[in-house]
């Protein structure tokens, strides 16, 4: 390892850096260890939570019906906490440290405190898992009162949140240090800006979580007599939904990072992309309303304003990224000479590179599946059609799994060589992994959405009502959808297992990458040689991107109004 | 590149290409259209939830449901003898959600409006009318009033789609809609 000592004026101990031979990025030792630890724990929780998810899907596959009822609800609670919260947040902490320390060429602030934050997150996550598996905290991820879990369930979540908050503070402090010590010139990179967006939203989110989970914890130990269920929902979702906006901000930043590292693509316009991130900060907190659209005692004015993020301004942010990211790819590819016709740039993209393939699938699926369904679901009156049906998990598997998780898997193929100095093993399997996982998840999302439009409820052990007093018979189409969902879940799980095997195998057995020479099996050009001006300079003719966003826009409009047509057939309500 | 500081230091003065402005304008306009659609549906659409709701003591609510069931009971249904209630059109109809049933069974007349009251005796439940697809969250301590006009006859299921404990998947009820 090549250790280069820097001499910042104020640091007591000089930070230790090494240079990554593949990317040319300078990696600081403390940041490296913390990123490794967070990423490894993230993957462990993905593996555990993923298996719980598979068991849930196999139980809801009518012909398999794997778990007994009690275990089904336990597995579903654990699945939500482990993948939606623990996998994603541990990975996001790693991305925050990457975007601050590594991209800004800076030492990481207060590494000891960062380790304390990490320890709190681990302890909290384990505590919540123990509580759930003990069987007396089967309250689902959302834990709506008056249903009550054991105190250590809430305490685990609170500890985890405090740890995550510390990680955000370390990130902010690193930005300050980097600025102070002038480790970079000008403004922070776009990817860091996206991470900053995420960290700012995270502070709001974690504060909301504390405001509701601390009283709920006190209620569970008997110090508070009641928790109002409506208030709980409002504040809990200020954490629960806003934290999905952290995920969006981070995975969009990851998209930009991947297209930069793999293709050398530049943002079309720094101004536009940054404005789009800014819109997330300004408007995403309103998303709690998405969960309040069919609740008693809330005015329609409040619902309409908040559910639309104030005139859809946060959606506008995502729509902008939805054009600027493929636009950046097209511009970069055309500069390389893939400029014949409308789509040569896309056909000749590096589809065999799992970092790129995963990123592009994530982009397309997040937009077409997760994004469109999310807007439809979040429309005040349309929500009556789908609230709490399995359409809802269909939607958020499109955003959080096909979008966020797939993007994180994709960037792992770049982070393992960068931080573990190992080559990716099984490159043949790695090539296929994003497709296996991506198409599996697309199936999960679409089939759950299909079942949801037929009224199939979420979080439900038995839609045949075999031991119920009254029976409702779902149509055969609903059972078919749940079967297809099970099959898709198996495919996605194979993709997930492949990912875990490749990552763990690479970290343990991958060929060591000596500093300075070898390259990973993917063509990641050295990043030290950024040239030119802003990304659109000279090549701003992007017909392919225009066609792509046109197709997207048409699908969006059509699907949106098809759902209004369905609504018009429902019994009149007022 | 996106992983480097912007090359142009004063990046907020960079020109923005026409294509980007064009797309932003379309996306913004589409947001306004979607926003207006929700508002317009309140004016011209027929499927909107009322804002009418009250705080209610769960026991008092149970008593009211039982009083209505006694008054308008027409028969019993099923092995457990759940009452079937036929309230007069236009009246206040009370439906109770509790672990783990929707009580009582309602018999309504097609094309007539009813003020349907919804509340829970214990935990949160999810009123899900299938296959019609009307889904409303039911909270203990809150009584929501929805004016509903069944537009088709037949037997409809009410299932619970908010997780409410180990018997959640057995929680089902019925609404019969009859021609009159």
XYZ file of C-alpha atoms in Angstrom:
754
model
C 0.000 0.000 0.000
C 1.330 3.325 -0.982
C 0.895 5.674 1.913
C 1.087 9.332 1.159
C 1.196 11.587 4.148
C -0.483 14.914 3.821
C 0.212 17.753 6.133
C -2.923 19.728 6.813
C -2.125 22.458 9.251
C -4.477 21.470 12.023
C -4.629 17.688 11.986
C -2.825 16.159 14.899
C -2.177 12.922 13.088
C -1.591 13.174 9.388
C -4.281 11.308 7.441
C -3.128 8.326 5.434
C -4.143 8.103 1.773
C -3.569 5.582 -0.962
C -4.294 5.867 -4.650
C -6.708 3.488 -6.291
C -5.034 2.098 -9.379
C -8.292 1.790 -11.287
C -9.992 5.091 -10.684
C -7.117 7.256 -9.589
C -9.200 8.322 -6.593
C -7.386 8.922 -3.341
C -8.747 6.818 -0.522
C -8.234 7.804 3.093
C -7.568 4.976 5.549
C -10.265 5.803 8.133
C -12.896 6.359 5.497
C -11.904 3.108 3.825
C -12.342 1.048 6.978
C -15.694 2.654 7.778
C -16.959 2.227 4.244
C -15.910 -1.424 4.283
C -17.631 -2.060 7.612
C -20.870 -0.334 6.617
C -20.986 -2.011 3.216
C -20.350 -5.484 4.627
C -23.036 -5.127 7.297
C -25.403 -3.753 4.653
C -24.917 -6.845 2.490
C -25.472 -9.124 5.486
C -28.802 -7.449 6.204
C -29.716 -7.639 2.531
C -29.099 -11.380 2.611
C -31.138 -11.907 5.789
C -33.950 -9.567 4.807
C -34.003 -10.936 1.268
C -34.517 -14.478 2.532
C -37.370 -13.278 4.744
C -38.810 -11.620 1.643
C -38.559 -14.825 -0.352
C -40.358 -16.745 2.395
C -43.110 -14.107 2.370
C -43.526 -14.343 -1.400
C -43.571 -18.143 -1.258
C -46.272 -17.999 1.409
C -48.381 -15.723 -0.730
C -47.938 -18.064 -3.691
C -51.250 -19.874 -3.178
C -50.056 -23.327 -4.239
C -46.979 -23.183 -1.991
C -48.250 -21.286 1.078
C -44.952 -21.934 2.829
C -45.115 -20.455 6.332
C -47.753 -20.832 9.057
C -49.635 -17.613 9.798
C -47.645 -16.589 12.857
C -44.313 -16.988 11.099
C -45.583 -15.287 7.998
C -46.313 -12.097 9.927
C -42.996 -12.333 11.782
C -41.080 -12.812 8.525
C -42.940 -9.902 6.935
C -42.097 -7.595 9.848
C -38.439 -8.659 9.719
C -38.310 -8.347 5.926
C -39.450 -4.725 6.092
C -37.019 -3.705 8.811
C -34.005 -5.571 7.421
C -34.126 -4.510 3.805
C -36.052 -1.261 3.790
C -34.224 0.159 6.776
C -31.019 -1.677 7.658
C -29.631 -2.768 4.270
C -30.353 0.556 2.661
C -29.176 2.792 5.475
C -25.911 0.967 6.111
C -25.182 1.167 2.405
C -26.131 4.833 2.341
C -23.699 5.611 5.128
C -20.996 3.998 2.972
C -22.087 6.171 0.030
C -22.064 9.303 2.200
C -18.472 8.611 3.241
C -17.521 7.859 -0.374
C -19.117 11.077 -1.598
C -17.481 13.198 1.086
C -14.087 11.764 1.905
C -13.122 10.035 -1.337
C -14.689 12.365 -3.896
C -13.467 15.458 -2.065
C -10.027 13.964 -1.482
C -10.373 14.691 2.209
C -9.813 12.932 5.500
C -12.986 11.779 7.213
C -14.075 13.865 10.179
C -13.936 12.354 13.662
C -13.473 8.676 12.734
C -13.860 7.531 16.358
C -17.288 9.116 16.606
C -18.151 7.613 13.238
C -17.360 4.191 14.707
C -19.623 4.953 17.663
C -22.413 5.745 15.192
C -21.729 2.502 13.368
C -21.837 0.530 16.628
C -25.159 2.132 17.593
C -26.623 1.219 14.223
C -25.469 -2.389 14.548
C -26.758 -2.725 18.110
C -30.088 -1.106 17.195
C -30.562 -3.290 14.134
C -29.766 -6.464 16.072
C -32.051 -5.458 18.926
C -34.980 -4.855 16.585
C -34.354 -8.193 14.868
C -34.245 -10.042 18.178
C -37.478 -8.351 19.262
C -39.223 -9.362 16.057
C -37.962 -12.949 16.091
C -39.019 -13.394 19.718
C -42.519 -13.194 18.294
C -44.036 -10.555 20.523
C -43.340 -7.595 18.293
C -45.213 -8.681 15.203
C -46.435 -5.197 14.421
C -45.194 -4.856 10.838
C -42.598 -2.335 9.817
C -45.096 0.491 10.403
C -46.070 -0.554 13.990
C -49.357 1.357 14.029
C -50.766 1.830 17.533
C -52.808 0.766 19.395
C -51.057 -2.425 18.350
C -48.016 -2.651 20.575
C -44.560 -4.152 20.295
C -42.102 -4.883 23.085
C -40.052 -1.878 24.280
C -36.793 -3.164 22.801
C -38.316 -3.116 19.309
C -38.808 0.657 19.479
C -35.565 1.150 21.393
C -33.643 -0.726 18.695
C -35.072 1.537 16.013
C -34.270 4.649 18.056
C -30.652 3.547 18.610
C -30.303 2.770 14.935
C -31.640 6.206 14.045
C -29.248 7.934 16.440
C -26.366 6.063 14.823
C -27.537 7.114 11.370
C -27.810 10.708 12.554
C -24.201 10.568 13.755
C -23.169 9.328 10.309
C -24.921 12.334 8.734
C -23.084 14.666 11.099
C -19.760 13.033 10.172
C -20.652 13.640 6.534
C -21.434 17.324 7.140
C -18.261 17.738 9.197
C -16.199 16.140 6.432
C -17.603 18.655 3.948
C -16.561 21.454 6.287
C -13.077 20.012 6.726
C -12.614 19.523 3.001
C -13.621 23.119 2.370
C -11.413 24.374 5.200
C -8.392 22.377 4.139
C -8.998 23.199 0.464
C -8.833 19.617 -0.694
C -10.816 20.527 -3.817
C -11.464 23.621 -5.871
C -14.738 25.322 -6.606
C -18.064 23.687 -5.763
C -18.597 20.164 -4.512
C -19.162 17.547 -7.251
C -22.715 16.781 -8.325
C -22.614 13.342 -6.699
C -21.588 14.897 -3.390
C -24.335 17.472 -3.848
C -26.839 14.631 -4.232
C -25.461 12.971 -1.118
C -25.755 16.295 0.707
C -29.402 16.463 -0.350
C -29.910 13.001 1.092
C -28.173 13.860 4.352
C -30.255 17.013 4.823
C -33.467 15.080 4.254
C -32.138 12.406 6.599
C -31.869 14.891 9.447
C -35.520 15.870 8.969
C -36.472 12.227 8.718
C -34.607 11.091 11.789
C -36.007 13.994 13.801
C -39.536 12.913 12.816
C -38.692 9.352 13.776
C -37.461 10.476 17.188
C -40.541 12.645 17.745
C -42.832 9.672 17.277
C -40.786 6.618 18.302
C -39.580 7.983 21.642
C -43.142 8.594 22.928
C -44.157 5.232 21.495
C -41.317 3.587 23.380
C -42.453 5.335 26.570
C -45.991 4.121 25.874
C -44.727 0.545 25.505
C -43.085 0.668 28.920
C -46.231 2.167 30.427
C -45.185 5.770 31.022
C -47.639 7.235 28.524
C -51.227 6.049 28.471
C -52.214 6.437 24.804
C -50.744 7.267 21.453
C -53.223 8.831 19.037
C -53.264 6.523 15.998
C -53.846 9.321 13.490
C -51.076 11.550 14.835
C -48.763 8.560 14.948
C -49.401 7.857 11.287
C -48.811 11.446 10.253
C -45.508 11.772 12.081
C -44.327 8.205 11.509
C -44.689 8.669 7.767
C -42.803 11.945 7.937
C -40.001 9.532 8.724
C -41.194 6.543 6.703
C -41.888 8.246 3.409
C -39.304 11.004 3.620
C -36.678 8.353 4.209
C -37.601 6.957 0.803
C -36.640 10.350 -0.547
C -33.230 9.892 1.035
C -33.048 6.730 -1.020
C -34.090 8.536 -4.181
C -31.507 11.264 -3.654
C -28.768 8.739 -2.986
C -29.609 6.432 -5.854
C -29.847 9.338 -8.297
C -26.411 10.447 -7.042
C -25.250 6.862 -7.580
C -26.607 6.942 -11.161
C -24.561 10.063 -11.848
C -21.512 8.466 -10.206
C -21.779 5.281 -12.263
C -22.203 7.019 -15.603
C -19.229 9.202 -14.686
C -17.007 6.323 -13.619
C -17.969 3.877 -16.350
C -18.547 6.142 -19.351
C -16.851 9.331 -18.317
C -20.210 11.070 -18.762
C -20.662 14.616 -17.569
C -23.908 16.127 -16.297
C -25.603 18.013 -19.130
C -26.007 21.025 -16.958
C -24.814 21.349 -13.379
C -27.423 23.991 -12.746
C -30.402 21.917 -13.843
C -29.319 18.757 -12.044
C -28.598 20.626 -8.829
C -31.914 22.459 -8.979
C -33.609 19.087 -9.314
C -31.886 17.859 -6.146
C -32.858 21.072 -4.395
C -36.508 20.392 -5.166
C -36.238 17.161 -3.203
C -35.112 19.092 -0.132
C -37.834 21.687 -0.489
C -40.840 19.493 -1.136
C -40.335 15.864 -0.267
C -41.263 16.211 3.392
C -44.880 16.577 2.363
C -44.966 12.916 1.375
C -46.439 11.810 4.682
C -49.743 12.809 3.108
C -49.536 9.831 0.731
C -50.470 7.671 3.688
C -53.287 9.897 4.909
C -55.503 10.026 1.827
C -58.292 7.769 3.112
C -57.994 8.600 6.810
C -60.814 10.151 8.830
C -60.916 13.833 9.634
C -58.395 15.254 7.188
C -59.498 17.949 4.785
C -59.314 17.492 1.045
C -57.420 20.771 0.660
C -54.666 19.506 2.938
C -54.565 16.189 1.131
C -54.367 17.672 -2.353
C -51.675 20.195 -1.553
C -49.449 17.827 0.373
C -49.906 14.674 -1.623
C -48.886 16.540 -4.762
C -45.727 17.849 -3.074
C -47.089 21.344 -3.709
C -47.941 21.158 -7.417
C -45.746 18.094 -8.018
C -42.502 20.009 -7.610
C -40.642 17.045 -6.123
C -41.921 14.834 -8.938
C -40.567 17.502 -11.273
C -37.150 16.924 -9.707
C -37.281 13.238 -10.582
C -38.607 13.936 -14.069
C -35.614 16.218 -14.647
C -33.141 13.543 -13.534
C -35.062 11.119 -15.714
C -33.951 13.172 -18.702
C -30.540 14.432 -17.616
C -29.146 11.018 -16.675
C -29.861 9.252 -19.999
C -28.953 12.546 -21.669
C -25.530 12.474 -20.041
C -25.062 8.893 -21.235
C -26.105 9.760 -24.777
C -23.828 12.800 -24.895
C -20.862 10.777 -23.641
C -21.502 7.930 -26.077
C -21.940 10.257 -29.045
C -18.640 11.930 -28.203
C -17.050 8.502 -28.377
C -18.372 8.129 -31.899
C -21.505 6.067 -31.356
C -23.571 8.621 -33.151
C -25.323 6.780 -35.956
C -29.093 6.923 -35.956
C -31.137 7.616 -32.900
C -30.100 4.705 -30.719
C -26.594 3.523 -31.653
C -25.328 5.117 -28.409
C -27.728 2.941 -26.441
C -27.154 -0.278 -28.424
C -23.409 0.041 -28.033
C -23.539 0.909 -24.367
C -21.542 -1.425 -22.083
C -24.424 -3.817 -21.372
C -21.975 -6.485 -20.219
C -20.701 -4.277 -17.433
C -22.919 -4.981 -14.425
C -22.335 -1.517 -12.996
C -23.764 0.099 -16.112
C -26.451 -2.519 -16.774
C -27.691 -2.361 -13.189
C -27.703 1.407 -13.248
C -29.648 1.641 -16.496
C -32.226 -0.950 -15.444
C -32.603 0.894 -12.173
C -33.208 4.160 -14.038
C -35.800 2.691 -16.396
C -37.650 0.656 -13.791
C -37.651 3.385 -11.190
C -39.253 5.713 -13.715
C -41.683 3.455 -15.501
C -42.733 1.168 -12.655
C -42.036 2.848 -9.349
C -42.430 6.465 -10.396
C -45.625 6.343 -12.420
C -47.381 4.011 -9.987
C -46.309 6.238 -7.118
C -47.905 9.323 -8.603
C -51.102 7.391 -9.352
C -51.186 5.935 -5.853
C -50.556 9.348 -4.363
C -53.457 10.997 -6.181
C -56.105 11.847 -3.619
C -59.142 10.113 -5.137
C -57.268 7.322 -6.954
C -55.886 6.196 -3.625
C -59.406 4.968 -2.750
C -58.920 2.277 -5.399
C -55.621 0.928 -4.098
C -55.009 1.990 -0.520
C -53.477 -0.921 1.401
C -54.005 -3.362 -1.409
C -50.968 -5.275 -2.588
C -50.651 -2.598 -5.266
C -48.828 -0.567 -2.602
C -45.945 -3.018 -2.106
C -45.992 -3.418 -5.896
C -45.292 0.291 -6.198
C -42.559 0.499 -3.615
C -40.746 -2.597 -4.816
C -40.518 -0.635 -8.066
C -38.919 2.321 -6.297
C -36.921 0.869 -3.437
C -35.888 -2.473 -4.910
C -35.787 -1.978 -8.675
C -34.652 1.615 -8.123
C -32.521 1.948 -5.008
C -31.369 -1.605 -4.329
C -30.469 -2.292 -7.935
C -28.533 0.987 -8.166
C -26.656 0.090 -4.993
C -25.882 -3.378 -6.338
C -24.590 -1.775 -9.518
C -22.261 0.626 -7.756
C -20.942 -2.210 -5.590
C -19.145 -3.522 -8.673
C -17.155 -0.297 -8.650
C -16.772 0.036 -4.881
C -15.349 -3.444 -4.240
C -12.236 -2.830 -6.355
C -11.990 0.713 -4.995
C -12.208 -0.059 -1.285
C -11.341 -3.734 -0.967
C -8.682 -3.769 -3.693
C -10.064 -7.006 -5.050
C -11.209 -7.970 -8.499
C -14.788 -9.091 -8.974
C -14.916 -12.887 -9.064
C -17.164 -14.849 -11.395
C -17.363 -12.086 -14.039
C -19.652 -14.277 -16.139
C -22.221 -14.471 -13.349
C -21.707 -10.807 -12.496
C -22.636 -9.939 -16.087
C -26.036 -11.520 -15.645
C -26.709 -10.595 -12.049
C -28.357 -7.183 -12.653
C -30.655 -8.658 -15.323
C -31.688 -11.588 -13.149
C -32.396 -9.389 -10.171
C -33.838 -6.510 -12.191
C -36.306 -8.538 -14.234
C -37.277 -10.568 -11.177
C -38.078 -7.403 -9.278
C -39.917 -5.914 -12.238
C -42.088 -9.054 -12.164
C -42.664 -8.743 -8.416
C -43.740 -5.120 -8.820
C -45.977 -5.602 -11.815
C -47.715 -8.751 -10.589
C -48.343 -7.296 -7.152
C -49.756 -4.183 -8.790
C -51.936 -6.383 -10.971
C -53.222 -8.324 -7.965
C -53.809 -5.057 -6.128
C -56.094 -3.731 -8.829
C -58.147 -6.897 -8.258
C -58.461 -5.985 -4.576
C -55.924 -8.413 -3.086
C -54.888 -6.990 0.300
C -51.287 -6.502 1.419
C -49.939 -8.160 4.587
C -52.458 -10.973 4.359
C -51.722 -14.624 5.038
C -54.634 -16.298 3.301
C -56.758 -14.783 0.560
C -58.795 -18.001 0.349
C -60.236 -17.175 3.816
C -60.102 -20.887 4.632
C -60.642 -20.464 8.365
C -62.781 -17.327 8.280
C -66.453 -17.083 9.241
C -67.270 -15.254 6.059
C -65.614 -15.941 2.794
C -64.827 -13.748 -0.140
C -63.760 -15.524 -3.318
C -61.134 -13.692 -5.290
C -61.132 -14.154 -9.032
C -58.818 -16.761 -10.567
C -56.879 -13.851 -12.098
C -55.943 -12.700 -8.597
C -54.540 -16.137 -7.755
C -52.669 -16.198 -11.044
C -51.099 -12.841 -10.244
C -49.978 -14.060 -6.816
C -48.495 -17.179 -8.410
C -46.589 -15.122 -10.959
C -45.430 -12.884 -8.124
C -44.017 -15.955 -6.373
C -42.172 -17.047 -9.497
C -40.774 -13.555 -10.036
C -39.658 -13.495 -6.404
C -37.718 -16.709 -6.945
C -35.977 -15.173 -9.974
C -35.168 -11.995 -8.053
C -33.867 -14.087 -5.158
C -31.520 -15.943 -7.487
C -30.240 -12.543 -8.599
C -29.917 -11.490 -4.973
C -28.060 -14.649 -3.991
C -25.742 -14.209 -6.985
C -25.022 -10.676 -5.783
C -24.189 -11.764 -2.244
C -22.008 -14.641 -3.500
C -20.135 -12.370 -5.896
C -19.590 -9.599 -3.361
C -18.610 -11.794 -0.435
C -16.529 -14.034 -2.704
C -14.751 -11.062 -4.250
C -13.953 -9.529 -0.873
C -12.565 -12.823 0.421
C -11.085 -14.480 -2.640
C -10.925 -11.874 -5.393
C -7.591 -11.372 -7.044
C -5.762 -8.641 -5.217
C -5.390 -5.411 -7.119
C -1.943 -4.050 -6.565
C -1.731 -0.302 -6.349
C -1.101 1.211 -9.694
C -1.353 -1.481 -12.375
C -4.137 -4.024 -12.755
C -7.651 -3.194 -13.800
C -10.980 -4.728 -12.826
C -12.827 -6.664 -15.538
C -14.804 -3.531 -16.309
C -13.604 -0.635 -18.311
C -13.485 2.131 -15.806
C -11.411 4.884 -17.332
C -9.121 6.818 -15.035
C -11.105 9.742 -13.738
C -8.267 12.133 -13.185
C -8.487 13.542 -16.682
C -11.770 15.405 -16.866
C -11.635 17.670 -19.839
C -13.773 20.267 -21.457
C -16.566 22.313 -20.100
C -20.018 21.313 -19.068
C -21.419 18.063 -20.391
C -23.664 19.358 -23.137
C -20.988 21.528 -24.765
C -20.785 20.778 -28.462
C -22.950 17.664 -28.472
C -26.307 18.891 -27.523
C -28.226 16.951 -30.059
C -29.764 14.095 -28.112
C -32.590 12.618 -30.200
C -32.433 9.254 -28.391
C -33.064 10.802 -25.004
C -35.870 12.851 -26.481
C -37.558 9.681 -27.775
C -37.075 7.925 -24.424
C -38.615 10.718 -22.387
C -41.394 11.008 -24.968
C -42.298 7.342 -24.552
C -42.132 7.741 -20.802
C -44.350 10.801 -20.832
C -47.002 9.132 -22.989
C -47.061 6.048 -20.757
C -47.407 8.269 -17.728
C -50.352 10.260 -19.116
C -52.157 7.173 -20.406
C -51.782 5.162 -17.230
C -52.801 8.126 -15.108
C -56.081 8.650 -16.939
C -56.854 4.946 -17.264
C -56.988 4.896 -13.487
C -59.407 7.830 -13.416
C -61.583 5.855 -15.757
C -61.557 2.934 -13.302
C -62.428 5.300 -10.502
C -65.403 6.657 -12.408
C -66.924 3.146 -12.377
C -66.807 2.827 -8.599
C -69.872 3.439 -6.396
C -70.444 7.173 -5.943
C -69.019 8.450 -2.680
C -69.141 11.796 -1.020
C -17.815 14.663 -14.535
C -20.371 14.276 -11.799
C -17.705 13.006 -9.433
C -15.570 16.093 -9.919
C -16.171 19.695 -8.974
C -17.914 21.532 -11.818
C -15.379 22.519 -14.443
C -16.918 25.930 -14.891
C -16.472 27.536 -11.523
C -19.494 29.778 -11.834
C -21.681 26.881 -12.909
C -24.959 28.656 -12.187
C -24.266 30.990 -15.100
C -23.886 28.172 -17.625
C -26.437 28.332 -20.402
C -29.162 25.686 -20.196
C -29.885 23.921 -23.456
C -33.293 24.325 -25.127
C -34.070 20.641 -24.806
C -33.717 20.758 -21.048
C -35.901 23.844 -20.736
C -38.461 22.243 -23.031
C -38.665 19.104 -20.890
C -38.816 21.067 -17.637
C -41.685 23.137 -19.034
C -43.605 20.026 -20.103
C -43.009 18.282 -16.793
C -44.084 21.348 -14.832
C -47.216 21.763 -16.931
C -48.056 18.092 -16.449
C -47.760 18.585 -12.699
C -50.281 21.425 -12.912
C -52.616 19.230 -14.948
C -52.456 16.427 -12.415
C -53.002 18.868 -9.559
C -56.004 20.405 -11.314
C -57.442 16.967 -12.043
C -57.763 16.271 -8.325
C -59.454 19.630 -7.762
C -61.739 19.171 -10.760
C -62.829 15.742 -9.549
C -64.115 17.363 -6.368
C -66.311 19.575 -8.519
C -67.445 17.203 -11.272
C -66.436 13.731 -10.127
C -68.637 11.395 -8.131
C -66.026 9.558 -6.072
C -64.680 11.773 -3.315
C -64.270 11.047 0.355
C -66.087 13.325 2.758
C -64.191 15.344 5.298
C -66.821 14.522 7.899
C -65.436 12.740 10.938
C -65.860 12.799 14.685
C -63.939 11.749 17.717
C -65.814 8.931 19.362
C -65.469 6.708 22.380
C -65.142 3.150 21.046
C -67.676 1.780 23.566
C -70.222 4.447 22.666
C -69.725 3.585 19.012
C -70.245 -0.141 19.641
C -73.487 0.715 21.477
C -74.737 2.728 18.525
C -73.951 -0.060 16.065
C -75.797 -2.545 18.258
C -78.815 -0.253 18.580
C -79.030 0.062 14.814
C -78.620 -3.687 14.344
C -81.464 -4.382 16.808
C -83.741 -1.906 15.104
C -83.302 -2.973 11.487
C -82.329 -6.636 11.722
C -84.087 -8.732 9.077
C -82.434 -12.139 9.467
C -79.222 -13.892 10.471
C -76.482 -15.202 8.291
C -73.903 -17.937 8.643
C -73.194 -20.448 11.420
C -72.353 -17.760 13.919
C -75.617 -15.927 13.340
C -74.341 -12.524 12.345
C -77.367 -10.200 11.963
C -78.264 -8.928 8.528
C -79.437 -5.335 8.799
C -81.625 -3.535 6.285
C -81.657 0.151 7.196
C -83.972 2.575 5.366
C -82.427 4.382 2.391
C -80.910 7.712 3.256
C -80.374 6.757 6.886
C -77.246 6.587 8.997
C -75.703 3.139 8.744
C -73.105 2.004 11.274
C -70.436 -0.545 10.537
C -68.130 -1.805 13.257
C -64.600 -3.075 12.730
C -63.244 -5.251 15.506
C -60.879 -8.187 16.003
C -61.666 -9.976 13.690
C -64.925 -9.186 11.996
C -66.929 -6.530 10.188
C -70.244 -6.317 12.018
C -73.102 -6.523 11.112
C -73.859 -7.653 7.552
C -75.529 -4.796 5.691
C -78.329 -5.060 3.155
C -78.592 -1.924 1.050
C -80.782 -0.920 -1.872
C -79.272 -0.272 -5.243
C -79.212 3.365 -6.302
C -80.037 4.698 -2.825
C -77.669 6.800 -0.739
C -76.612 5.882 2.783
C -74.518 7.702 5.346
C -72.058 4.967 6.212
C -70.276 5.400 9.563
C -66.992 3.585 10.066
C -65.020 3.119 13.258
C -63.086 0.493 15.157
C -63.574 -0.967 18.606
C -59.914 -1.834 19.075
C -57.049 -1.547 16.571
C -56.760 -0.012 13.156
C -58.478 -1.879 10.344
C -58.751 -1.435 6.621
C -62.228 -1.305 5.083
C -61.819 -2.874 1.663
C -64.939 -3.423 -0.407
C -64.280 -6.020 -3.087
C -64.458 -6.371 -6.010
C -65.579 -2.752 -6.140
C -62.244 -1.464 -4.803
C -63.248 1.076 -2.219
C -60.590 1.220 0.472
C -60.850 3.337 3.610
C -58.711 3.312 6.739
C -60.599 2.727 9.992
C -59.201 4.122 13.242
C -60.321 3.477 16.805
C -61.555 6.700 18.396
C -62.453 8.294 15.061
C -65.785 7.957 13.321
C -65.748 8.656 9.604
C -68.946 9.288 7.666
C -69.045 8.497 3.971
C -72.128 8.935 1.848
C -72.220 5.914 -0.406
C -74.582 4.999 -3.221
C -74.316 1.361 -4.351
C -74.585 1.387 -8.121
C -74.756 -2.364 -8.748
C -76.612 -5.180 -7.045
C -75.131 -8.398 -5.719
C -73.090 -9.557 -2.760
C -69.873 -7.752 -1.989
C -67.105 -8.715 0.373
C -65.568 -6.473 2.986
C -62.083 -7.622 3.820
C -59.556 -6.103 6.168
C -56.455 -4.719 4.540
C -54.750 -3.187 7.541
C -52.738 -5.752 9.472
C -54.527 -6.320 12.779
C -52.846 -9.256 14.420
C -52.813 -13.007 14.013
C -56.471 -13.282 12.940
C -56.211 -10.506 10.346
C -56.711 -12.868 7.417
C -59.979 -14.187 8.850
C -61.578 -10.762 9.094
C -64.259 -10.528 6.455
C -67.802 -9.209 6.182
C -70.478 -8.633 3.592
C -72.708 -6.077 2.001
C -75.747 -7.302 0.045
C -77.056 -4.837 -2.497
C -80.641 -5.605 -3.530
C -82.862 -4.214 -6.268
C -85.956 -2.645 -4.915
